[in-house]
Short mmCIF file of C-alpha atoms and ligand atoms in Angstrom, two decimals:
data_model
loop_
_atom_site.label_atom_id
_atom_site.label_comp_id
_atom_site.label_asym_id
_atom_site.label_seq_id
_atom_site.Cartn_x
_atom_site.Cartn_y
_atom_site.Cartn_z
CA MET A 1 49.80 35.40 35.14
CA ARG A 2 49.25 32.32 32.99
CA SER A 3 46.43 32.37 30.90
CA MET A 4 46.04 31.85 27.41
CA PRO A 5 44.26 34.26 24.98
CA ALA A 6 41.54 32.39 23.56
CA SER A 7 42.95 32.80 19.73
CA ILE A 8 45.72 30.28 20.81
CA LEU A 9 43.53 27.68 21.57
CA GLY A 10 44.39 24.31 20.50
CA SER A 11 42.27 21.20 20.01
CA ASP A 12 43.96 19.84 22.70
CA VAL A 13 42.66 23.29 25.54
CA MET A 14 39.08 23.41 25.60
CA GLU A 15 37.13 26.50 27.49
CA GLY A 16 34.95 24.93 30.17
CA GLN A 17 32.84 26.19 33.00
CA TRP A 18 34.21 25.25 36.22
CA SER A 19 32.57 24.55 39.62
CA ASP A 20 34.32 24.00 42.82
CA GLY A 21 31.26 22.23 44.36
CA ARG A 22 32.09 24.83 47.59
CA SER A 23 30.41 27.96 45.75
CA SER A 24 27.70 28.08 43.41
CA ARG A 25 30.19 30.16 41.46
CA LEU A 26 30.56 29.31 38.02
CA ARG A 27 34.19 30.48 36.32
CA THR A 28 35.08 30.07 32.87
CA VAL A 29 38.50 27.75 32.57
CA LYS A 30 41.02 26.73 29.73
CA VAL A 31 41.04 23.35 30.19
CA SER A 32 43.63 20.93 28.99
CA ARG A 33 46.14 17.78 29.60
CA ASN A 34 49.62 17.33 31.75
CA GLY A 35 50.06 13.83 31.68
CA ASP A 36 47.83 11.94 33.80
CA TRP A 37 46.61 14.71 34.85
CA LEU A 38 43.73 17.31 34.11
CA GLN A 39 44.38 20.91 34.19
CA ALA A 40 42.21 23.86 34.38
CA ASP A 41 43.23 27.47 33.94
CA THR A 42 41.22 30.30 35.25
CA GLY A 43 43.19 33.23 34.31
CA ASP A 44 43.24 34.35 37.80
CA ALA A 45 46.54 36.58 38.57
CA GLY A 46 48.71 34.12 40.96
CA GLU A 47 47.16 30.89 41.68
CA SER A 48 45.46 30.33 37.84
CA ILE A 49 46.16 26.65 37.34
CA HIS A 50 44.00 23.83 39.38
CA ASP A 51 44.96 20.20 38.60
CA TRP A 52 43.24 16.80 39.08
CA PRO A 53 44.55 13.37 38.48
CA LEU A 54 42.74 11.76 35.18
CA ALA A 55 41.88 8.62 36.79
CA TYR A 56 39.68 9.94 39.34
CA ILE A 57 37.46 12.32 36.99
CA ARG A 58 34.41 10.58 36.06
CA ILE A 59 33.07 11.48 32.82
CA SER A 60 28.78 11.81 31.70
CA PRO A 61 28.17 9.55 29.34
CA ARG A 62 27.97 11.71 25.51
CA LEU A 63 24.46 12.31 24.45
CA GLY A 64 24.84 13.36 21.04
CA ARG A 65 25.71 17.11 21.29
CA THR A 66 24.90 18.04 24.91
CA PRO A 67 27.83 18.91 27.13
CA ARG A 68 30.32 17.17 28.91
CA THR A 69 30.28 16.85 33.07
CA LEU A 70 33.63 15.95 34.29
CA THR A 71 32.85 15.15 38.04
CA LEU A 72 36.02 16.27 39.75
CA PRO A 73 37.36 14.03 43.14
CA ASP A 74 36.98 17.00 45.35
CA GLY A 75 33.31 17.23 44.58
CA GLY A 76 33.81 20.01 42.16
CA CYS A 77 33.37 19.89 38.52
CA ILE A 78 33.73 21.50 34.96
CA GLU A 79 31.19 21.33 32.41
CA LEU A 80 32.01 21.58 28.33
CA ALA A 81 31.35 20.62 24.71
CA ASP A 82 31.77 17.33 23.76
CA SER A 83 34.96 17.04 21.39
CA PRO A 84 36.70 13.98 20.39
CA THR A 85 40.01 15.10 22.65
CA LEU A 86 37.34 13.95 25.31
CA ASP A 87 37.61 10.71 23.98
CA GLU A 88 41.38 10.68 24.37
CA TRP A 89 41.56 11.84 27.62
CA PHE A 90 39.32 9.60 28.87
CA PRO A 91 39.05 6.46 26.81
CA ARG A 92 36.91 3.87 28.59
CA PRO A 93 34.17 2.63 26.41
CA PRO A 94 30.50 3.56 26.73
CA SER A 95 28.36 1.38 28.31
CA ARG A 96 25.98 -0.43 25.55
CA VAL A 97 22.97 1.91 26.84
CA GLU A 98 25.09 4.96 26.48
CA ALA A 99 26.04 4.00 23.42
CA PHE A 100 22.59 2.98 22.08
CA ALA A 101 21.25 6.40 23.92
CA ASP A 102 24.15 8.26 21.81
CA TRP A 103 23.42 6.64 18.32
CA LEU A 104 19.30 7.26 18.68
CA GLU A 105 20.23 10.92 19.58
CA ARG A 106 22.92 11.56 16.82
CA ARG A 107 20.22 10.01 14.05
CA LYS A 108 16.88 11.17 14.67
CA TYR A 109 16.61 12.48 11.60
CA ALA A 110 17.87 9.59 9.92
CA ILE A 111 15.64 7.38 11.94
CA ALA A 112 12.62 9.41 11.38
CA ALA A 113 13.61 8.86 7.42
CA SER A 114 13.82 5.76 7.46
CA ALA A 115 10.54 5.29 9.17
CA LEU A 116 8.82 7.05 6.91
CA ILE A 117 10.64 5.17 4.10
CA THR A 118 9.19 2.26 5.45
CA VAL A 119 5.85 3.38 5.48
CA ALA A 120 6.10 4.61 1.83
CA LEU A 121 7.47 1.18 0.69
CA ILE A 122 4.35 -0.36 2.78
CA VAL A 123 1.94 1.83 1.03
CA GLY A 124 3.72 1.63 -2.63
CA PHE A 125 3.85 -2.39 -2.01
CA LEU A 126 -0.32 -2.20 -1.74
CA GLN A 127 -0.69 0.16 -4.05
CA TYR A 128 1.54 -1.06 -7.04
CA GLY A 129 2.93 -4.65 -5.93
CA LEU A 130 0.03 -6.60 -4.45
CA PRO A 131 -1.33 -6.07 -7.61
CA TRP A 132 1.10 -6.99 -9.73
CA ALA A 133 1.96 -10.02 -7.74
CA ALA A 134 -1.89 -10.97 -7.99
CA LEU A 135 -1.85 -10.48 -11.91
CA LYS A 136 1.10 -12.72 -11.75
CA ILE A 137 0.14 -15.74 -9.55
CA ALA A 138 -3.81 -15.24 -11.46
CA GLU A 139 -1.40 -15.95 -14.71
CA ARG A 140 -0.26 -18.87 -13.28
CA LEU A 141 -3.37 -20.58 -11.60
CA PRO A 142 -4.73 -23.76 -13.42
CA ALA A 143 -7.73 -23.30 -15.06
CA SER A 144 -9.03 -25.50 -13.10
CA VAL A 145 -9.18 -23.06 -9.96
CA GLU A 146 -11.34 -20.70 -11.81
CA ARG A 147 -14.24 -23.00 -12.79
CA SER A 148 -14.57 -25.17 -9.44
CA ALA A 149 -14.83 -21.23 -7.82
CA SER A 150 -17.02 -20.32 -10.88
CA ASN A 151 -19.44 -23.27 -10.12
CA GLN A 152 -19.95 -22.11 -6.62
CA VAL A 153 -20.72 -18.98 -7.29
CA VAL A 154 -23.11 -20.13 -9.48
CA LYS A 155 -24.56 -22.36 -6.95
CA VAL A 156 -25.37 -19.82 -4.51
CA LEU A 157 -26.90 -17.79 -7.40
CA GLU A 158 -29.23 -20.33 -7.97
CA ARG A 159 -31.01 -19.21 -4.98
CA PHE A 160 -32.39 -16.70 -6.77
CA HIS A 161 -34.37 -18.86 -9.59
CA LEU A 162 -32.06 -18.84 -12.74
CA GLN A 163 -34.06 -19.96 -14.96
CA PRO A 164 -33.43 -20.71 -19.07
CA THR A 165 -33.98 -17.78 -21.17
CA GLU A 166 -37.55 -17.34 -22.53
CA LEU A 167 -36.17 -15.01 -25.36
CA PRO A 168 -37.11 -16.27 -28.65
CA ASP A 169 -34.65 -18.75 -30.93
CA ALA A 170 -33.52 -16.35 -33.59
CA ARG A 171 -32.96 -13.62 -31.20
CA GLN A 172 -30.67 -15.75 -28.27
CA GLN A 173 -28.64 -16.56 -31.70
CA ALA A 174 -28.54 -12.89 -32.71
CA LEU A 175 -27.16 -11.73 -29.39
CA GLN A 176 -24.61 -14.95 -29.39
CA SER A 177 -23.39 -14.31 -32.76
CA GLN A 178 -22.88 -10.73 -31.97
CA PHE A 179 -21.16 -11.58 -28.61
CA LYS A 180 -18.70 -14.21 -30.59
CA ARG A 181 -17.62 -11.34 -33.30
CA LEU A 182 -17.16 -9.00 -30.47
CA VAL A 183 -14.83 -10.88 -28.59
CA ALA A 184 -12.98 -12.87 -31.38
CA GLY A 185 -9.26 -12.59 -31.10
CA GLU A 186 -9.21 -11.05 -27.91
CA PRO A 187 -7.69 -12.59 -25.19
CA ARG A 188 -8.73 -15.85 -23.37
CA ALA A 189 -12.09 -15.46 -26.06
CA ASP A 190 -12.01 -19.03 -26.14
CA GLN A 191 -13.13 -19.59 -22.49
CA MET A 192 -15.93 -17.03 -22.91
CA ARG A 193 -19.61 -17.98 -23.26
CA LEU A 194 -23.00 -16.49 -22.91
CA ASN A 195 -25.26 -17.76 -20.89
CA LEU A 196 -28.73 -16.38 -21.30
CA VAL A 197 -30.82 -16.45 -18.26
CA ASN A 198 -34.21 -15.26 -16.79
CA ALA A 199 -34.06 -14.31 -13.19
CA ALA A 200 -36.81 -12.15 -12.46
CA GLY A 201 -35.20 -12.13 -8.97
CA ILE A 202 -32.29 -10.68 -9.59
CA GLY A 203 -33.54 -8.35 -12.63
CA PRO A 204 -31.75 -6.38 -15.30
CA ASN A 205 -28.00 -7.58 -14.52
CA ALA A 206 -25.22 -8.98 -16.11
CA PHE A 207 -22.28 -10.76 -14.63
CA ALA A 208 -18.48 -12.39 -15.40
CA LEU A 209 -17.97 -15.61 -13.81
CA PRO A 210 -14.15 -15.99 -13.28
CA ASP A 211 -14.09 -19.14 -15.92
CA GLY A 212 -15.38 -17.00 -18.41
CA ARG A 213 -18.88 -17.74 -18.26
CA ILE A 214 -20.74 -14.26 -19.01
CA TYR A 215 -24.16 -13.82 -17.53
CA MET A 216 -26.97 -11.92 -19.21
CA THR A 217 -30.84 -11.76 -17.88
CA ASP A 218 -33.67 -11.65 -19.84
CA GLN A 219 -34.95 -8.64 -17.73
CA LEU A 220 -31.58 -6.79 -19.18
CA VAL A 221 -32.15 -8.06 -22.25
CA GLU A 222 -36.04 -6.10 -22.13
CA LEU A 223 -34.43 -2.91 -20.31
CA ALA A 224 -32.31 -2.23 -23.35
CA GLU A 225 -33.31 -0.33 -26.20
CA SER A 226 -30.88 -1.73 -29.02
CA ASP A 227 -28.55 -4.81 -29.20
CA ASP A 228 -25.23 -2.41 -28.96
CA GLU A 229 -25.94 -1.32 -25.67
CA LEU A 230 -26.34 -5.10 -24.39
CA LEU A 231 -22.91 -5.37 -26.43
CA ALA A 232 -21.14 -2.59 -24.61
CA VAL A 233 -22.46 -4.84 -21.16
CA LEU A 234 -20.94 -7.56 -22.52
CA ALA A 235 -17.89 -5.83 -23.65
CA HIS A 236 -17.50 -4.84 -19.94
CA GLU A 237 -18.12 -8.08 -18.88
CA ALA A 238 -15.54 -9.82 -21.03
CA GLY A 239 -13.14 -7.07 -19.46
CA HIS A 240 -13.26 -8.59 -16.51
CA HIS A 241 -12.60 -11.99 -17.85
CA VAL A 242 -9.89 -11.05 -19.36
CA HIS A 243 -8.07 -9.11 -16.51
CA ARG A 244 -8.73 -12.45 -14.67
CA HIS A 245 -10.44 -10.19 -11.76
CA GLY A 246 -12.27 -12.91 -9.99
CA VAL A 247 -9.13 -14.23 -9.17
CA ARG A 248 -6.90 -10.97 -8.59
CA GLY A 249 -9.32 -9.90 -6.47
CA ALA A 250 -9.49 -12.70 -4.33
CA ILE A 251 -5.34 -12.39 -4.47
CA GLU A 252 -5.64 -8.64 -3.26
CA GLY A 253 -7.81 -9.49 -0.72
CA SER A 254 -6.05 -12.50 1.08
CA SER A 255 -3.86 -12.55 4.10
CA VAL A 256 -0.40 -12.31 3.45
CA PHE A 257 -0.13 -15.74 4.48
CA VAL A 258 -2.30 -16.97 2.04
CA LEU A 259 -0.15 -14.96 -0.08
CA ALA A 260 2.87 -15.87 0.73
CA GLY A 261 1.95 -19.71 0.35
CA LEU A 262 1.04 -18.59 -3.35
CA MET A 263 4.19 -17.02 -3.81
CA LEU A 264 6.08 -19.65 -2.47
CA GLY A 265 4.61 -22.99 -3.64
CA ASP A 266 1.33 -23.53 -3.56
CA ALA A 267 0.86 -23.80 -7.27
CA THR A 268 -2.58 -25.42 -7.33
CA GLY A 269 -4.21 -22.54 -5.66
CA SER A 270 -5.92 -24.49 -2.97
CA SER A 271 -6.73 -22.29 -0.83
CA LEU A 272 -8.07 -19.56 -3.73
CA ALA A 273 -10.61 -21.97 -4.41
CA VAL A 274 -12.65 -20.94 -1.03
CA SER A 275 -12.11 -17.38 -1.10
CA ILE A 276 -12.44 -16.43 -4.80
CA PRO A 277 -16.06 -17.22 -4.61
CA ALA A 278 -16.37 -15.67 -1.16
CA THR A 279 -14.54 -12.30 -1.92
CA LEU A 280 -17.16 -12.51 -5.49
CA LEU A 281 -19.87 -12.99 -3.61
CA SER A 282 -19.53 -10.59 -0.73
CA ASN A 283 -17.70 -7.58 -2.53
CA GLY A 284 -17.60 -8.08 -6.15
CA PHE A 285 -15.05 -6.65 -8.02
CA SER A 286 -13.17 -3.55 -6.93
CA ARG A 287 -13.36 -0.27 -8.37
CA ASP A 288 -10.44 -0.52 -9.77
CA HIS A 289 -11.51 -3.34 -11.24
CA GLU A 290 -14.65 -1.77 -12.28
CA ARG A 291 -12.62 0.95 -14.29
CA GLU A 292 -10.37 -1.43 -16.09
CA ALA A 293 -13.30 -3.30 -17.36
CA ASP A 294 -15.08 -0.40 -18.35
CA GLN A 295 -11.55 1.00 -20.18
CA TYR A 296 -11.34 -2.10 -21.76
CA ALA A 297 -14.75 -2.08 -23.12
CA PHE A 298 -14.70 1.13 -24.20
CA ALA A 299 -11.81 0.58 -26.47
CA LEU A 300 -13.03 -2.87 -27.71
CA LEU A 301 -16.49 -1.27 -28.74
CA LYS A 302 -14.46 1.53 -30.36
CA ARG A 303 -12.16 -1.02 -32.52
CA HIS A 304 -15.81 -2.67 -33.72
CA GLY A 305 -16.75 0.83 -34.98
CA LYS A 306 -19.57 1.37 -31.76
CA SER A 307 -19.82 4.10 -29.44
CA PRO A 308 -18.97 3.43 -25.65
CA ARG A 309 -22.18 5.87 -25.58
CA ASP A 310 -24.35 3.53 -25.45
CA PHE A 311 -22.98 2.05 -22.28
CA ALA A 312 -23.48 5.00 -21.23
CA THR A 313 -27.09 5.18 -22.13
CA LEU A 314 -28.15 1.74 -20.72
CA MET A 315 -26.03 2.55 -17.33
CA ALA A 316 -28.60 5.59 -17.00
CA ARG A 317 -31.90 3.27 -17.82
CA LEU A 318 -30.52 1.46 -15.15
CA MET A 319 -30.40 3.81 -12.61
CA LYS A 320 -33.84 4.76 -13.32
CA ALA A 321 -34.39 1.04 -12.86
CA HIS A 322 -34.83 -0.32 -9.02
CA GLY A 323 -34.75 -4.02 -10.11
CA MET A 324 -31.78 -4.88 -7.68
CA GLU A 325 -33.74 -3.63 -4.44
CA ASP A 326 -35.47 -7.09 -3.96
CA VAL A 327 -32.07 -9.18 -4.07
CA ASP A 328 -30.77 -10.80 -1.03
CA GLY A 329 -28.23 -8.85 1.10
CA SER A 330 -25.68 -11.67 1.35
CA VAL A 331 -24.68 -11.53 -1.95
CA ILE A 332 -26.05 -8.15 -2.93
CA GLY A 333 -22.01 -6.89 -3.80
CA TYR A 334 -21.76 -9.39 -6.48
CA LEU A 335 -25.09 -8.44 -8.10
CA SER A 336 -24.27 -4.65 -7.48
CA THR A 337 -21.12 -5.11 -9.09
CA HIS A 338 -21.79 -3.25 -11.62
CA PRO A 339 -23.83 -0.42 -9.57
CA PRO A 340 -24.45 2.28 -12.27
CA SER A 341 -22.83 5.80 -11.43
CA GLN A 342 -22.92 9.08 -12.93
CA GLU A 343 -18.93 8.79 -12.76
CA ARG A 344 -19.19 5.88 -15.05
CA VAL A 345 -21.65 7.04 -17.48
CA ARG A 346 -19.49 10.24 -17.44
CA ALA A 347 -15.91 8.23 -18.13
CA ALA A 348 -18.51 6.24 -21.83
CA GLU A 349 -19.50 9.91 -22.34
CA ALA A 350 -15.54 10.81 -22.68
CA ALA A 351 -14.39 8.06 -24.37
CA ASP A 352 -16.86 8.59 -26.83
CA ALA A 353 -16.16 11.83 -27.55
CA SER A 354 -12.92 10.97 -28.20
CA ARG A 355 -13.77 8.47 -30.99
ZN1 ZN B 1 -18.31 -5.14 -13.83
#
């Protein structure tokens, strides 16, 4: 009797299941090494030790924590738990494929985690990094890019027969001077110009071009019941200019290639000269930019002792007026950039309540 009790199994003695290859019977054996030989002890009385030369034993590749199989030269096999000891007994380097499969198996959680992190980074970049990069690029662009982009937008809008305003001179002067007082001292205020136009084809509307030109139609002036309502809308348009929404929107909508070009050297923004008017005319400003312009307007109005509620009342009236329905579909995006919405009316009322 030469079997050992399990309690004295050392790290160099392992328990395995041995099949002799002739019968289907599996026997529990204590596996150990003796010089260049592998020994299996069945614990039977009498002939309990079986051995085979290590050099003739094939070991199955390591695959995570799956058991290893030793294929014996006599056709039998021993299955046993993986252990570093087996690497000492069978020191052949695993093939690259085996090593990779093993690496994958052992790191599946780490790999899943890194995939999640990658997705989170991409989402984070789109959410925060891209708008940040767009702002940085927009701040560096020469004013000429904003100007030429704005000229192209105006060319398209002229299809709607923008006519000189028909407001009386005194009324025009009053609106102009109130607007100047409102934006005096604001960032980029020196580039802001109020253009009053008569545009029956557009209806009651106002819009900001990237270079600071702000258009307001006679039709909107007629719809308003007070100058403060008009100033509330102009404050919103000023917000688009202050925050460079025209340029930023085009950059945020650009392909990664255009973006890379802008970051790596296209300081003139030649690619943007085309994409700014295209983005503005087809998509208008993004919801985030509309919200930012609204918030800017509410703060500006409050600083001048005016109420954001004026914004809400004109919005509500615009909702009833359907002046934009006849507008050509191809530029509807831009001209509906100030779609009156309940959400924005509520935001204005909330801003008023917190005065
Ligand atoms: Zn807007």
